């Protein structure tokens, strides 16, 4: 479950960036800056992995209105227990998590003071971005890997606990890559109470405190909604069997589109 925080503030945005280049489009950076209400917004980049990832996100952020952007490197669980890192995160309006593999990131920071601090800060209004593997990490039910298949299979996905900023959505990145649909469908057959979202390269999914979704960037997002699921064969399937799923709904969100999860309504800002 997402952290309750202090209960004094609205939850911050959750932003998942598709793709694997650790880049931030100016359009996305501008939108991120627009949701930071302070006149002197600051950000922290949490670089997670055995070795730090090279990027230029700090330059993009400062070029788009952020006054300060600091970085902390977390290469081990010992680093994730360092109280100095918590101090450097505590006064920022934006946290960006970088990492290549979702399971690797969660293994390093899962359950540590850094992870708990990110959850608490997001609950108290700090916006949290996940890039590349960290895009999937933001969910409670995290897609850690899977087979390349268009159709869902009983063993077609590897699941693990994520950071848990949202349990309403299950996120997957680099979705235009072949085989991602099958593993997302398989993940939903295990968790039919959540909405599955695949995010394309170059696009960013913004999840508002009221669970309204919006896409920015150059790609789209694919939403699979199992709320009206009529039948699933997952419960009787054997190892490696294909899964039948009846009654799923699919929505494609292009840049500028919004989706209200509360009432499952989508609309396009260009036509609204």
Coordinates of C-alpha atoms in Angstrom, one line a residue:
X1 CA 0.0 0.0 0.0
X2 CA 1.2 3.6 -0.6
X3 CA 2.5 5.4 2.4
X4 CA 0.0 7.5 4.4
X5 CA 2.6 10.2 5.1
X6 CA 1.7 12.9 7.5
X7 CA -1.8 13.2 6.1
X8 CA -1.4 17.0 5.8
X9 CA -0.8 17.2 2.1
X10 CA -2.0 15.8 -1.2
X11 CA 0.2 13.0 -2.6
X12 CA 2.7 14.1 -5.2
X13 CA 2.6 13.1 -8.8
X14 CA 4.0 9.7 -9.9
X15 CA 5.8 10.0 -13.3
X16 CA 6.9 7.0 -15.2
X17 CA 9.2 7.5 -18.2
X18 CA 9.3 4.9 -20.9
X19 CA 12.4 3.8 -22.8
X20 CA 16.0 3.1 -21.9
X21 CA 18.1 6.1 -22.7
X22 CA 17.8 8.1 -19.5
X23 CA 16.8 11.2 -21.4
X24 CA 14.2 13.8 -20.6
X25 CA 12.4 15.6 -23.4
X26 CA 12.1 19.4 -22.9
X27 CA 8.3 19.1 -23.2
X28 CA 8.3 16.6 -20.3
X29 CA 10.7 18.7 -18.2
X30 CA 8.5 21.7 -18.7
X31 CA 5.5 19.8 -17.5
X32 CA 7.3 18.5 -14.5
X33 CA 8.4 22.1 -13.6
X34 CA 4.8 23.3 -14.0
X35 CA 3.6 21.0 -11.3
X36 CA 6.3 22.2 -8.9
X37 CA 4.6 25.2 -7.4
X38 CA 7.6 26.8 -5.7
X39 CA 9.3 29.7 -7.4
X40 CA 12.7 28.1 -6.7
X41 CA 12.1 24.4 -7.3
X42 CA 14.8 21.9 -6.6
X43 CA 15.4 18.3 -7.5
X44 CA 17.4 15.3 -6.5
X45 CA 18.5 12.4 -8.8
X46 CA 18.8 9.0 -7.0
X47 CA 21.2 7.0 -9.2
X48 CA 20.7 3.3 -8.3
X49 CA 22.9 0.4 -9.5
X50 CA 26.2 -1.3 -9.0
X51 CA 27.7 1.6 -11.0
X52 CA 26.3 5.1 -11.5
X53 CA 24.5 5.7 -14.8
X54 CA 25.7 8.5 -17.1
X55 CA 23.0 11.1 -18.0
X56 CA 22.4 14.8 -18.5
X57 CA 19.1 15.1 -16.6
X58 CA 20.5 17.7 -14.3
X59 CA 21.2 20.0 -17.3
X60 CA 17.7 19.5 -18.8
X61 CA 16.1 20.3 -15.5
X62 CA 18.1 23.5 -14.8
X63 CA 17.5 24.5 -18.5
X64 CA 13.7 24.2 -17.8
X65 CA 13.4 26.2 -14.6
X66 CA 14.8 24.2 -11.8
X67 CA 17.2 26.2 -9.6
X68 CA 19.0 23.3 -8.1
X69 CA 19.6 19.6 -9.0
X70 CA 21.7 17.4 -6.8
X71 CA 22.6 13.8 -7.2
X72 CA 23.2 10.9 -4.9
X73 CA 24.6 7.5 -5.9
X74 CA 23.4 4.3 -4.3
X75 CA 25.5 1.4 -5.4
X76 CA 24.7 -0.9 -2.5
X77 CA 22.2 -1.4 0.4
X78 CA 24.8 0.1 2.7
X79 CA 24.5 3.3 0.6
X80 CA 20.7 3.2 0.9
X81 CA 21.1 3.2 4.7
X82 CA 23.2 6.4 4.8
X83 CA 21.4 9.1 6.7
X84 CA 23.1 11.8 4.7
X85 CA 21.2 10.7 1.7
X86 CA 17.9 11.2 3.5
X87 CA 18.9 14.7 4.4
X88 CA 19.7 15.6 0.8
X89 CA 16.3 14.3 -0.3
X90 CA 14.2 15.9 2.4
X91 CA 13.9 19.5 1.1
X92 CA 13.4 18.8 -2.6
X93 CA 10.2 19.0 -4.7
X94 CA 11.2 16.4 -7.2
X95 CA 12.9 13.0 -6.9
X96 CA 14.1 11.2 -10.0
X97 CA 15.1 7.5 -9.6
X98 CA 17.5 6.2 -12.3
X99 CA 18.2 2.5 -12.8
X100 CA 18.5 -0.1 -15.5
X101 CA 16.8 -3.2 -14.1
X102 CA 13.7 -3.1 -11.9
X103 CA 14.7 -6.1 -9.8
X104 CA 18.2 -4.8 -9.4
X105 CA 16.9 -1.5 -8.2
X106 CA 14.5 -3.0 -5.8
X107 CA 17.1 -5.4 -4.4
X108 CA 19.4 -2.5 -3.6
X109 CA 16.9 -0.1 -2.1
X110 CA 13.8 -2.2 -1.2
X111 CA 12.9 -1.8 2.5
X112 CA 15.8 0.6 3.2
X113 CA 15.5 4.1 4.8
X114 CA 15.9 5.6 1.3
X115 CA 12.9 3.7 0.0
X116 CA 10.9 4.6 3.0
X117 CA 11.8 8.2 2.7
X118 CA 10.8 8.3 -1.0
X119 CA 7.4 6.8 -0.1
X120 CA 6.8 9.2 2.8
X121 CA 7.9 12.3 0.7
X122 CA 5.6 11.3 -2.2
X123 CA 2.7 10.9 0.2
X124 CA 3.5 14.4 1.5
X125 CA 3.5 16.1 -1.9
X126 CA 6.9 15.4 -3.5
X127 CA 6.7 14.3 -7.1
X128 CA 8.6 11.1 -7.9
X129 CA 9.9 10.2 -11.4
X130 CA 11.1 6.7 -12.4
X131 CA 13.3 6.4 -15.5
X132 CA 14.0 3.1 -17.5
X133 CA 13.9 0.2 -15.0
X134 CA 12.7 2.6 -12.3
X135 CA 9.6 3.3 -14.4
X136 CA 8.3 -0.2 -13.4
X137 CA 9.6 0.1 -9.8
X138 CA 7.0 2.8 -8.9
X139 CA 4.2 0.2 -8.7
X140 CA 3.4 -2.0 -5.8
X141 CA 3.2 -5.0 -8.0
X142 CA 6.3 -4.7 -10.2
X143 CA 7.0 -6.3 -13.5
X144 CA 10.6 -7.5 -13.2
X145 CA 10.8 -9.4 -16.5
X146 CA 9.0 -11.8 -18.8
X147 CA 8.8 -13.8 -22.1
X148 CA 8.5 -12.1 -25.5
X149 CA 5.0 -13.1 -26.4
X150 CA 1.9 -11.3 -27.7
X151 CA -0.4 -13.6 -25.8
X152 CA -0.4 -14.1 -22.0
X153 CA 1.2 -17.3 -20.7
X154 CA 1.0 -18.9 -17.3
X155 CA 4.7 -18.3 -16.6
X156 CA 5.1 -15.4 -19.0
X157 CA 6.1 -12.8 -16.4
X158 CA 8.3 -12.3 -13.4
X159 CA 6.7 -10.3 -10.6
X160 CA 8.4 -8.8 -7.5
X161 CA 7.5 -6.2 -4.9
X162 CA 8.0 -2.6 -6.1
X163 CA 8.3 0.7 -4.3
X164 CA 4.6 0.8 -3.8
X165 CA 3.8 4.4 -4.6
X166 CA 0.6 3.2 -6.3
X167 CA -1.4 0.0 -6.2
X168 CA -4.0 1.3 -8.7
X169 CA -1.7 0.9 -11.7
X170 CA 0.9 -1.6 -12.8
X171 CA 3.6 0.0 -15.1
X172 CA 5.8 -1.4 -17.8
X173 CA 8.2 0.6 -20.0
X174 CA 9.7 0.4 -23.5
X175 CA 6.3 -1.0 -24.5
X176 CA 6.8 -0.8 -28.2
X177 CA 9.4 -3.6 -27.9
X178 CA 8.0 -6.9 -29.2
X179 CA 6.6 -9.2 -26.5
X180 CA 5.7 -6.6 -23.8
X181 CA 2.0 -7.0 -24.3
X182 CA 2.0 -10.6 -23.4
X183 CA 3.8 -10.1 -20.1
X184 CA 1.6 -7.2 -19.1
X185 CA -1.5 -9.3 -19.8
X186 CA 0.0 -12.1 -17.8
X187 CA 0.7 -9.8 -14.9
X188 CA -2.9 -8.6 -15.0
X189 CA -4.2 -12.1 -14.9
X190 CA -2.4 -12.4 -11.5
X191 CA -3.7 -9.0 -10.4
X192 CA -7.0 -8.2 -12.1
X193 CA -7.8 -5.4 -9.6
X194 CA -5.2 -3.1 -11.1
X195 CA -4.9 -1.3 -14.5
X196 CA -1.9 -2.3 -16.6
X197 CA 0.0 0.5 -18.4
X198 CA 2.7 0.1 -21.1
X199 CA 4.7 3.2 -21.8
X200 CA 6.5 3.8 -25.1
X201 CA 10.0 5.1 -25.7
X202 CA 10.1 8.9 -25.4
X203 CA 6.8 9.3 -23.5
X204 CA 6.1 10.1 -19.9
X205 CA 3.0 9.0 -17.9
X206 CA 1.9 11.5 -15.2
X207 CA -0.3 10.1 -12.5
X208 CA -2.0 12.8 -10.5
X209 CA -2.9 12.6 -6.8
X210 CA -6.5 11.9 -8.0
X211 CA -5.3 9.0 -10.3
X212 CA -5.9 11.0 -13.4
X213 CA -3.4 10.0 -16.2
X214 CA -1.8 12.2 -18.8
X215 CA 0.8 11.5 -21.5
X216 CA 3.6 13.9 -22.6
X217 CA 6.4 13.4 -25.0
X218 CA 6.6 11.7 -28.4
X219 CA 5.1 8.3 -27.7
X220 CA 1.9 6.9 -26.4
X221 CA 0.7 4.7 -23.5
X222 CA -1.4 1.5 -23.7
X223 CA -3.9 0.9 -20.9
X224 CA -5.3 -2.5 -20.2
X225 CA -8.3 -2.3 -17.9
X226 CA -9.5 -5.6 -16.4
X227 CA -12.3 -4.1 -14.3
X228 CA -15.0 -5.8 -16.4
X229 CA -13.1 -9.1 -16.7
X230 CA -15.6 -11.9 -17.2
X231 CA -13.3 -14.9 -17.3
X232 CA -9.7 -15.9 -16.7
X233 CA -8.2 -19.3 -17.2
X234 CA -5.2 -18.5 -15.0
X235 CA -6.5 -20.5 -12.1
X236 CA -6.6 -23.7 -14.0
X237 CA -3.6 -23.2 -16.4
X238 CA -0.6 -25.4 -16.2
X239 CA 3.0 -24.3 -16.5
X240 CA 3.6 -22.6 -19.8
X241 CA 0.0 -22.7 -20.9
X242 CA -1.5 -19.8 -22.8
X243 CA -4.2 -17.8 -20.8
X244 CA -7.7 -16.9 -21.9
X245 CA -9.0 -13.5 -20.7
X246 CA -12.5 -12.4 -21.6
X247 CA -13.8 -8.8 -21.2
X248 CA -10.6 -6.8 -21.1
X249 CA -10.7 -3.2 -22.3
X250 CA -7.9 -1.5 -24.0
X251 CA -7.2 2.3 -24.3
X252 CA -4.5 4.0 -26.3
X253 CA -3.4 7.4 -25.0
X254 CA -1.6 9.7 -27.4
X255 CA 0.3 12.8 -26.1
X256 CA -2.3 15.2 -24.8
X257 CA -4.8 12.5 -23.8
X258 CA -6.1 12.1 -20.3
X259 CA -7.6 9.1 -18.5
X260 CA -9.7 9.3 -15.3
X261 CA -9.3 6.0 -13.6
X262 CA -12.0 6.7 -11.1
X263 CA -14.7 6.6 -13.7
X264 CA -12.7 4.9 -16.5
X265 CA -13.3 7.8 -18.9
X266 CA -10.7 8.9 -21.4
X267 CA -10.6 12.1 -23.5
X268 CA -8.2 13.9 -25.7
X269 CA -7.3 17.5 -24.8
X270 CA -7.0 18.3 -28.5
X271 CA -10.8 17.6 -28.8
X272 CA -12.1 18.3 -25.3

